[in-house]
Amino acid sequence: MHFRFKAWQLAALLVLICAGAITSVYFYRNSGGNGAGEMASYLPLGDGALVYIDVDAMRRSGVLDLIAGKKAAADFEYQSFVDQTKFDYRDDLDAVVALFKGDQVFMTVRGRFDWKSLMRYANRHGGSCNNGFCTTEGSKPERKISFYPIRTDLMGLAVSRDGGAAYQISRKTGKLPVDPPHQPVWAVLTGPMLKNLTSLPSGTGPFTAALENAGQMVFTVSEQGVHFELGVKVICETPDKASLLLNELQMNTDRLRRKFSEEHKEANPDDLTGILSAGTFRRDERQVFGLWPVRRAFVEAVAGGSYQQ
């Protein structure tokens, strides 16, 4: 039987959810980016999308239960993993910084680890460990997982065709391309990266197309009173390009609003098109800022799988 490193697949899922905040949305208590820069400095930064999730903030705010389910809902396979490794991401995972680089994922994962139990588990399920560095197969044979302890509370982990990819995660090798945002969830990527995203929700095409030629983008998610807020800061090459982007984003938003008006409908704030129609934008020299309010009902529908596009 192939080893399925369920906890890290789930951690990766949380990261993917954050990356998906370009078009959907979720969560979070505004508690600051604890150690994001330090954690990111171990990754082989360069081309790729960088994502940070403060899981501890999600746990304290109750959002982790919202998107991951209560302990009673855990399936048998995952519970077996927890029993053998003494690691449950709902209690023991505090933060993740992930770099999506081609078909590889590099992570630094902060939390509470029983390293001996994790290594025994890897060895028992077709993997191998040597001097603390472990390699094993993931959910597919071509997706090899490698990990090792950077320190007691920090893991270097990679998912790649290369079983030794975690060796690229080394002490203080990278530098963040931006100052870490204060929000507990953020992602940094460039416009061309959007072209490689697939299965985006319907209605988002005009907005992602507008951003495909943009420079660096920083997406953030935070809690704002009774609702959540998805934000983006886009850094363009010139003020003129920033003005063009601002106009395109505003035109797409106005087009959605006119559609509702022509169909004599009210925008539904719990529907993705309703959320997109509520966007507001501004420009400051080469930078364009966008904000979209997101109600809790939408988050619950997406997390529960009941949202229909």
Short mmCIF file of C-alpha atoms in Angstrom, two decimals:
data_model
loop_
_atom_site.label_atom_id
_atom_site.label_comp_id
_atom_site.label_asym_id
_atom_site.label_seq_id
_atom_site.Cartn_x
_atom_site.Cartn_y
_atom_site.Cartn_z
CA MET A 1 0.00 0.00 0.00
CA HIS A 2 1.35 3.44 -0.87
CA PHE A 3 1.97 5.74 2.05
CA ARG A 4 -0.52 8.66 2.12
CA PHE A 5 0.87 11.43 4.25
CA LYS A 6 -2.57 12.70 5.11
CA ALA A 7 -1.64 15.48 7.51
CA TRP A 8 0.61 17.18 4.99
CA GLN A 9 -1.89 16.77 2.19
CA LEU A 10 -4.36 18.54 4.45
CA ALA A 11 -1.82 21.23 5.25
CA ALA A 12 -1.26 21.66 1.52
CA LEU A 13 -5.02 21.89 1.06
CA LEU A 14 -5.13 24.81 3.49
CA VAL A 15 -2.43 26.49 1.44
CA LEU A 16 -4.35 25.90 -1.79
CA ILE A 17 -7.47 27.35 -0.20
CA CYS A 18 -5.53 30.50 0.53
CA ALA A 19 -4.19 30.66 -3.03
CA GLY A 20 -7.78 30.26 -4.18
CA ALA A 21 -8.64 33.46 -2.35
CA ILE A 22 -8.09 35.16 -5.71
CA THR A 23 -11.62 34.15 -6.56
CA SER A 24 -13.26 32.58 -3.52
CA VAL A 25 -12.69 33.58 0.12
CA TYR A 26 -12.45 32.48 3.66
CA PHE A 27 -11.68 33.53 7.26
CA TYR A 28 -9.45 34.80 9.86
CA ARG A 29 -8.64 36.65 12.93
CA ASN A 30 -6.32 39.60 12.38
CA SER A 31 -3.42 38.58 14.61
CA GLY A 32 -0.31 39.44 12.64
CA GLY A 33 2.16 37.47 10.53
CA ASN A 34 4.04 35.60 13.26
CA GLY A 35 7.44 34.67 11.87
CA ALA A 36 6.37 34.64 8.22
CA GLY A 37 9.57 36.28 7.00
CA GLU A 38 11.79 33.99 9.05
CA MET A 39 9.91 30.89 7.88
CA ALA A 40 10.03 32.00 4.24
CA SER A 41 13.76 32.62 4.40
CA TYR A 42 14.44 28.87 4.32
CA LEU A 43 12.63 28.37 1.01
CA PRO A 44 14.26 28.46 -2.47
CA LEU A 45 12.52 31.71 -3.37
CA GLY A 46 12.40 33.08 -6.91
CA ASP A 47 9.76 32.22 -9.45
CA GLY A 48 6.64 30.83 -7.86
CA ALA A 49 3.64 31.73 -5.75
CA LEU A 50 4.31 32.26 -2.05
CA VAL A 51 1.53 31.67 0.48
CA TYR A 52 1.36 32.16 4.25
CA ILE A 53 -1.33 30.84 6.60
CA ASP A 54 -1.47 31.54 10.32
CA VAL A 55 -3.27 28.35 11.31
CA ASP A 56 -3.12 29.20 15.00
CA ALA A 57 -5.10 32.39 14.32
CA MET A 58 -7.67 30.34 12.40
CA ARG A 59 -7.92 27.91 15.30
CA ARG A 60 -8.40 30.65 17.90
CA SER A 61 -11.03 32.40 15.83
CA GLY A 62 -13.00 29.20 15.19
CA VAL A 63 -12.44 29.35 11.45
CA LEU A 64 -10.33 26.18 11.34
CA ASP A 65 -13.30 24.18 12.60
CA LEU A 66 -15.43 25.90 9.98
CA ILE A 67 -13.32 24.77 7.02
CA ALA A 68 -11.85 21.51 8.37
CA GLY A 69 -14.69 20.08 10.46
CA LYS A 70 -14.86 18.95 14.04
CA LYS A 71 -12.72 16.12 15.38
CA ALA A 72 -15.71 13.81 15.41
CA ALA A 73 -15.90 14.17 11.63
CA ALA A 74 -12.35 12.86 11.08
CA ASP A 75 -12.23 9.74 8.90
CA PHE A 76 -10.77 6.48 10.10
CA GLU A 77 -7.61 6.70 7.97
CA TYR A 78 -6.72 10.12 9.27
CA GLN A 79 -7.46 9.12 12.87
CA SER A 80 -5.13 6.18 12.44
CA PHE A 81 -2.45 8.58 11.22
CA VAL A 82 -2.97 10.78 14.29
CA ASP A 83 -2.75 7.79 16.64
CA GLN A 84 0.53 6.62 15.10
CA THR A 85 2.27 9.97 14.65
CA LYS A 86 0.82 11.92 17.58
CA PHE A 87 0.24 14.80 15.17
CA ASP A 88 -3.16 16.36 14.48
CA TYR A 89 -3.03 19.49 12.33
CA ARG A 90 -6.15 20.85 14.07
CA ASP A 91 -4.23 21.04 17.36
CA ASP A 92 -0.56 20.86 16.47
CA LEU A 93 -0.12 22.94 13.30
CA ASP A 94 0.53 26.66 13.90
CA ALA A 95 1.68 28.16 10.61
CA VAL A 96 2.60 27.25 7.03
CA VAL A 97 4.64 29.10 4.42
CA ALA A 98 4.50 27.40 1.03
CA LEU A 99 6.18 28.07 -2.28
CA PHE A 100 4.44 26.70 -5.39
CA LYS A 101 7.17 26.39 -7.98
CA GLY A 102 6.25 24.59 -11.19
CA ASP A 103 5.02 21.14 -10.21
CA GLN A 104 6.82 21.29 -6.86
CA VAL A 105 5.74 22.57 -3.45
CA PHE A 106 8.21 23.63 -0.78
CA MET A 107 7.03 24.36 2.76
CA THR A 108 8.19 25.37 6.17
CA VAL A 109 5.70 24.15 8.73
CA ARG A 110 5.65 25.39 12.32
CA GLY A 111 4.01 23.35 15.05
CA ARG A 112 4.44 20.64 17.65
CA PHE A 113 5.99 17.46 16.27
CA ASP A 114 6.81 14.06 17.74
CA TRP A 115 9.70 13.45 15.38
CA LYS A 116 10.37 9.86 16.39
CA SER A 117 6.73 8.92 15.78
CA LEU A 118 6.68 10.70 12.41
CA MET A 119 9.84 8.92 11.30
CA ARG A 120 8.56 5.53 12.48
CA TYR A 121 5.37 6.12 10.54
CA ALA A 122 7.29 6.95 7.36
CA ASN A 123 9.45 3.84 7.73
CA ARG A 124 6.42 1.60 8.33
CA HIS A 125 4.63 2.86 5.23
CA GLY A 126 7.21 2.35 2.52
CA GLY A 127 9.45 5.34 3.22
CA SER A 128 12.94 5.67 4.61
CA CYS A 129 14.72 8.02 7.01
CA ASN A 130 18.43 8.71 7.24
CA ASN A 131 19.90 11.05 9.86
CA GLY A 132 16.50 12.67 10.34
CA PHE A 133 15.78 13.20 6.62
CA CYS A 134 12.78 11.19 5.43
CA THR A 135 11.49 10.40 1.95
CA THR A 136 8.27 8.58 1.12
CA GLU A 137 5.58 8.41 -1.54
CA GLY A 138 2.52 10.62 -1.46
CA SER A 139 -0.94 9.95 -2.82
CA LYS A 140 0.60 9.22 -6.24
CA PRO A 141 3.91 7.44 -6.91
CA GLU A 142 5.28 10.44 -8.81
CA ARG A 143 4.50 12.77 -5.89
CA LYS A 144 7.31 12.06 -3.43
CA ILE A 145 7.28 13.70 -0.02
CA SER A 146 10.47 14.56 1.81
CA PHE A 147 10.83 16.25 5.18
CA TYR A 148 13.26 16.89 8.00
CA PRO A 149 13.43 18.92 11.24
CA ILE A 150 14.94 22.36 10.73
CA ARG A 151 14.53 22.70 14.48
CA THR A 152 12.24 21.08 17.05
CA ASP A 153 9.21 23.19 16.13
CA LEU A 154 9.91 23.78 12.43
CA MET A 155 9.74 21.28 9.57
CA GLY A 156 11.08 21.59 6.06
CA LEU A 157 8.81 19.68 3.68
CA ALA A 158 8.68 19.26 -0.10
CA VAL A 159 6.33 17.54 -2.55
CA SER A 160 8.11 16.76 -5.80
CA ARG A 161 9.14 14.06 -8.26
CA ASP A 162 12.52 14.38 -6.54
CA GLY A 163 12.60 12.44 -3.29
CA GLY A 164 15.36 14.68 -1.99
CA ALA A 165 13.66 18.01 -2.78
CA ALA A 166 13.48 19.03 0.89
CA TYR A 167 17.28 19.42 0.80
CA GLN A 168 16.56 22.68 -1.10
CA ILE A 169 14.95 24.01 2.07
CA SER A 170 17.96 25.24 3.99
CA ARG A 171 18.83 27.79 6.59
CA LYS A 172 18.27 31.41 5.60
CA THR A 173 18.65 30.97 1.86
CA GLY A 174 15.82 33.20 0.64
CA LYS A 175 14.47 36.69 1.10
CA LEU A 176 10.83 37.68 0.98
CA PRO A 177 9.89 39.69 -2.13
CA VAL A 178 7.66 41.92 0.04
CA ASP A 179 7.38 42.99 3.64
CA PRO A 180 5.12 40.39 5.30
CA PRO A 181 1.54 41.72 5.38
CA HIS A 182 0.02 41.97 8.86
CA GLN A 183 -3.00 39.85 7.84
CA PRO A 184 -2.96 36.20 8.98
CA VAL A 185 -3.41 34.88 5.42
CA TRP A 186 -1.66 36.21 2.34
CA ALA A 187 -0.30 35.18 -1.03
CA VAL A 188 2.27 36.78 -3.32
CA LEU A 189 2.25 36.01 -7.05
CA THR A 190 2.60 37.62 -10.46
CA GLY A 191 0.09 38.15 -13.24
CA PRO A 192 1.49 35.45 -15.58
CA MET A 193 0.98 32.86 -12.82
CA LEU A 194 -2.77 33.38 -13.13
CA LYS A 195 -2.64 31.97 -16.65
CA ASN A 196 -1.68 28.60 -15.19
CA LEU A 197 -4.59 28.45 -12.77
CA THR A 198 -7.37 26.11 -13.82
CA SER A 199 -10.90 25.40 -12.60
CA LEU A 200 -11.53 28.94 -11.48
CA PRO A 201 -15.15 29.72 -10.57
CA SER A 202 -17.37 31.07 -13.32
CA GLY A 203 -17.64 34.84 -13.45
CA THR A 204 -14.04 35.46 -12.41
CA GLY A 205 -12.55 35.32 -15.93
CA PRO A 206 -12.68 39.06 -16.72
CA PHE A 207 -11.01 39.89 -13.41
CA THR A 208 -8.21 37.34 -13.68
CA ALA A 209 -7.68 38.33 -17.34
CA ALA A 210 -7.25 41.94 -16.25
CA LEU A 211 -4.53 40.87 -13.83
CA GLU A 212 -2.64 38.50 -16.12
CA ASN A 213 -0.33 41.26 -17.38
CA ALA A 214 0.09 42.86 -13.97
CA GLY A 215 3.28 42.83 -11.97
CA GLN A 216 3.55 41.58 -8.43
CA MET A 217 0.28 41.00 -6.58
CA VAL A 218 -0.28 40.56 -2.85
CA PHE A 219 -3.61 39.03 -1.83
CA THR A 220 -4.74 39.15 1.79
CA VAL A 221 -7.70 37.85 3.78
CA SER A 222 -8.77 39.33 7.11
CA GLU A 223 -11.73 39.65 9.43
CA GLN A 224 -13.52 43.01 9.40
CA GLY A 225 -16.28 43.10 12.01
CA VAL A 226 -19.21 40.95 10.87
CA HIS A 227 -17.66 39.99 7.55
CA PHE A 228 -14.34 39.06 5.98
CA GLU A 229 -12.39 41.07 3.47
CA LEU A 230 -10.37 39.97 0.47
CA GLY A 231 -7.78 42.53 -0.51
CA VAL A 232 -5.26 42.84 -3.30
CA LYS A 233 -2.35 45.18 -3.91
CA VAL A 234 -1.00 45.16 -7.46
CA ILE A 235 2.34 46.75 -8.27
CA CYS A 236 2.50 47.84 -11.93
CA GLU A 237 5.50 48.89 -13.99
CA THR A 238 4.31 52.47 -14.52
CA PRO A 239 1.54 54.79 -13.25
CA ASP A 240 -0.05 54.64 -16.73
CA LYS A 241 -0.31 50.85 -16.57
CA ALA A 242 -1.75 51.16 -13.08
CA SER A 243 -4.41 53.54 -14.41
CA LEU A 244 -5.30 51.10 -17.19
CA LEU A 245 -5.63 48.25 -14.72
CA LEU A 246 -7.75 50.34 -12.39
CA ASN A 247 -10.10 51.24 -15.26
CA GLU A 248 -10.38 47.62 -16.40
CA LEU A 249 -11.19 46.33 -12.92
CA GLN A 250 -13.76 49.07 -12.42
CA MET A 251 -15.35 48.44 -15.85
CA ASN A 252 -15.70 44.72 -15.12
CA THR A 253 -17.33 45.53 -11.80
CA ASP A 254 -19.69 48.08 -13.37
CA ARG A 255 -20.61 45.53 -16.06
CA LEU A 256 -21.71 43.07 -13.37
CA ARG A 257 -23.77 45.76 -11.65
CA ARG A 258 -25.48 46.71 -14.91
CA LYS A 259 -26.31 43.08 -15.55
CA PHE A 260 -28.11 42.84 -12.22
CA SER A 261 -29.94 46.07 -12.97
CA GLU A 262 -31.02 44.96 -16.45
CA GLU A 263 -32.30 41.67 -15.08
CA HIS A 264 -34.08 43.53 -12.26
CA LYS A 265 -32.18 41.54 -9.67
CA GLU A 266 -30.46 42.47 -6.44
CA ALA A 267 -26.84 41.38 -6.12
CA ASN A 268 -26.67 38.43 -3.73
CA PRO A 269 -23.85 39.09 -1.22
CA ASP A 270 -23.61 35.33 -0.60
CA ASP A 271 -22.95 34.56 -4.27
CA LEU A 272 -19.56 34.95 -5.98
CA THR A 273 -20.86 37.33 -8.65
CA GLY A 274 -22.52 39.39 -5.92
CA ILE A 275 -19.21 39.57 -4.06
CA LEU A 276 -17.33 40.61 -7.20
CA SER A 277 -19.90 43.32 -7.94
CA ALA A 278 -19.22 44.86 -4.51
CA GLY A 279 -15.53 45.45 -5.21
CA THR A 280 -13.97 48.87 -4.70
CA PHE A 281 -10.69 50.06 -6.19
CA ARG A 282 -8.18 52.90 -5.92
CA ARG A 283 -4.77 53.78 -7.30
CA ASP A 284 -1.67 55.29 -5.72
CA GLU A 285 1.03 55.95 -8.33
CA ARG A 286 2.10 52.48 -9.59
CA GLN A 287 -0.06 50.58 -7.12
CA VAL A 288 -3.68 49.48 -7.50
CA PHE A 289 -5.71 48.38 -4.48
CA GLY A 290 -8.91 46.31 -4.48
CA LEU A 291 -11.25 45.25 -1.68
CA TRP A 292 -14.15 42.77 -1.72
CA PRO A 293 -16.36 42.20 1.36
CA VAL A 294 -17.28 38.56 2.00
CA ARG A 295 -20.03 37.46 4.35
CA ARG A 296 -19.72 34.49 6.67
CA ALA A 297 -22.60 32.70 4.93
CA PHE A 298 -20.54 32.48 1.73
CA VAL A 299 -17.56 31.10 3.66
CA GLU A 300 -19.75 28.48 5.31
CA ALA A 301 -21.29 27.45 1.98
CA VAL A 302 -17.88 27.05 0.29
CA ALA A 303 -16.34 25.23 3.27
CA GLY A 304 -19.35 22.94 3.60
CA GLY A 305 -19.42 22.07 -0.10
CA SER A 306 -22.94 23.42 -0.56
CA TYR A 307 -22.00 26.42 -2.70
CA GLN A 308 -23.15 26.05 -6.30
CA GLN A 309 -21.48 28.13 -9.03
#
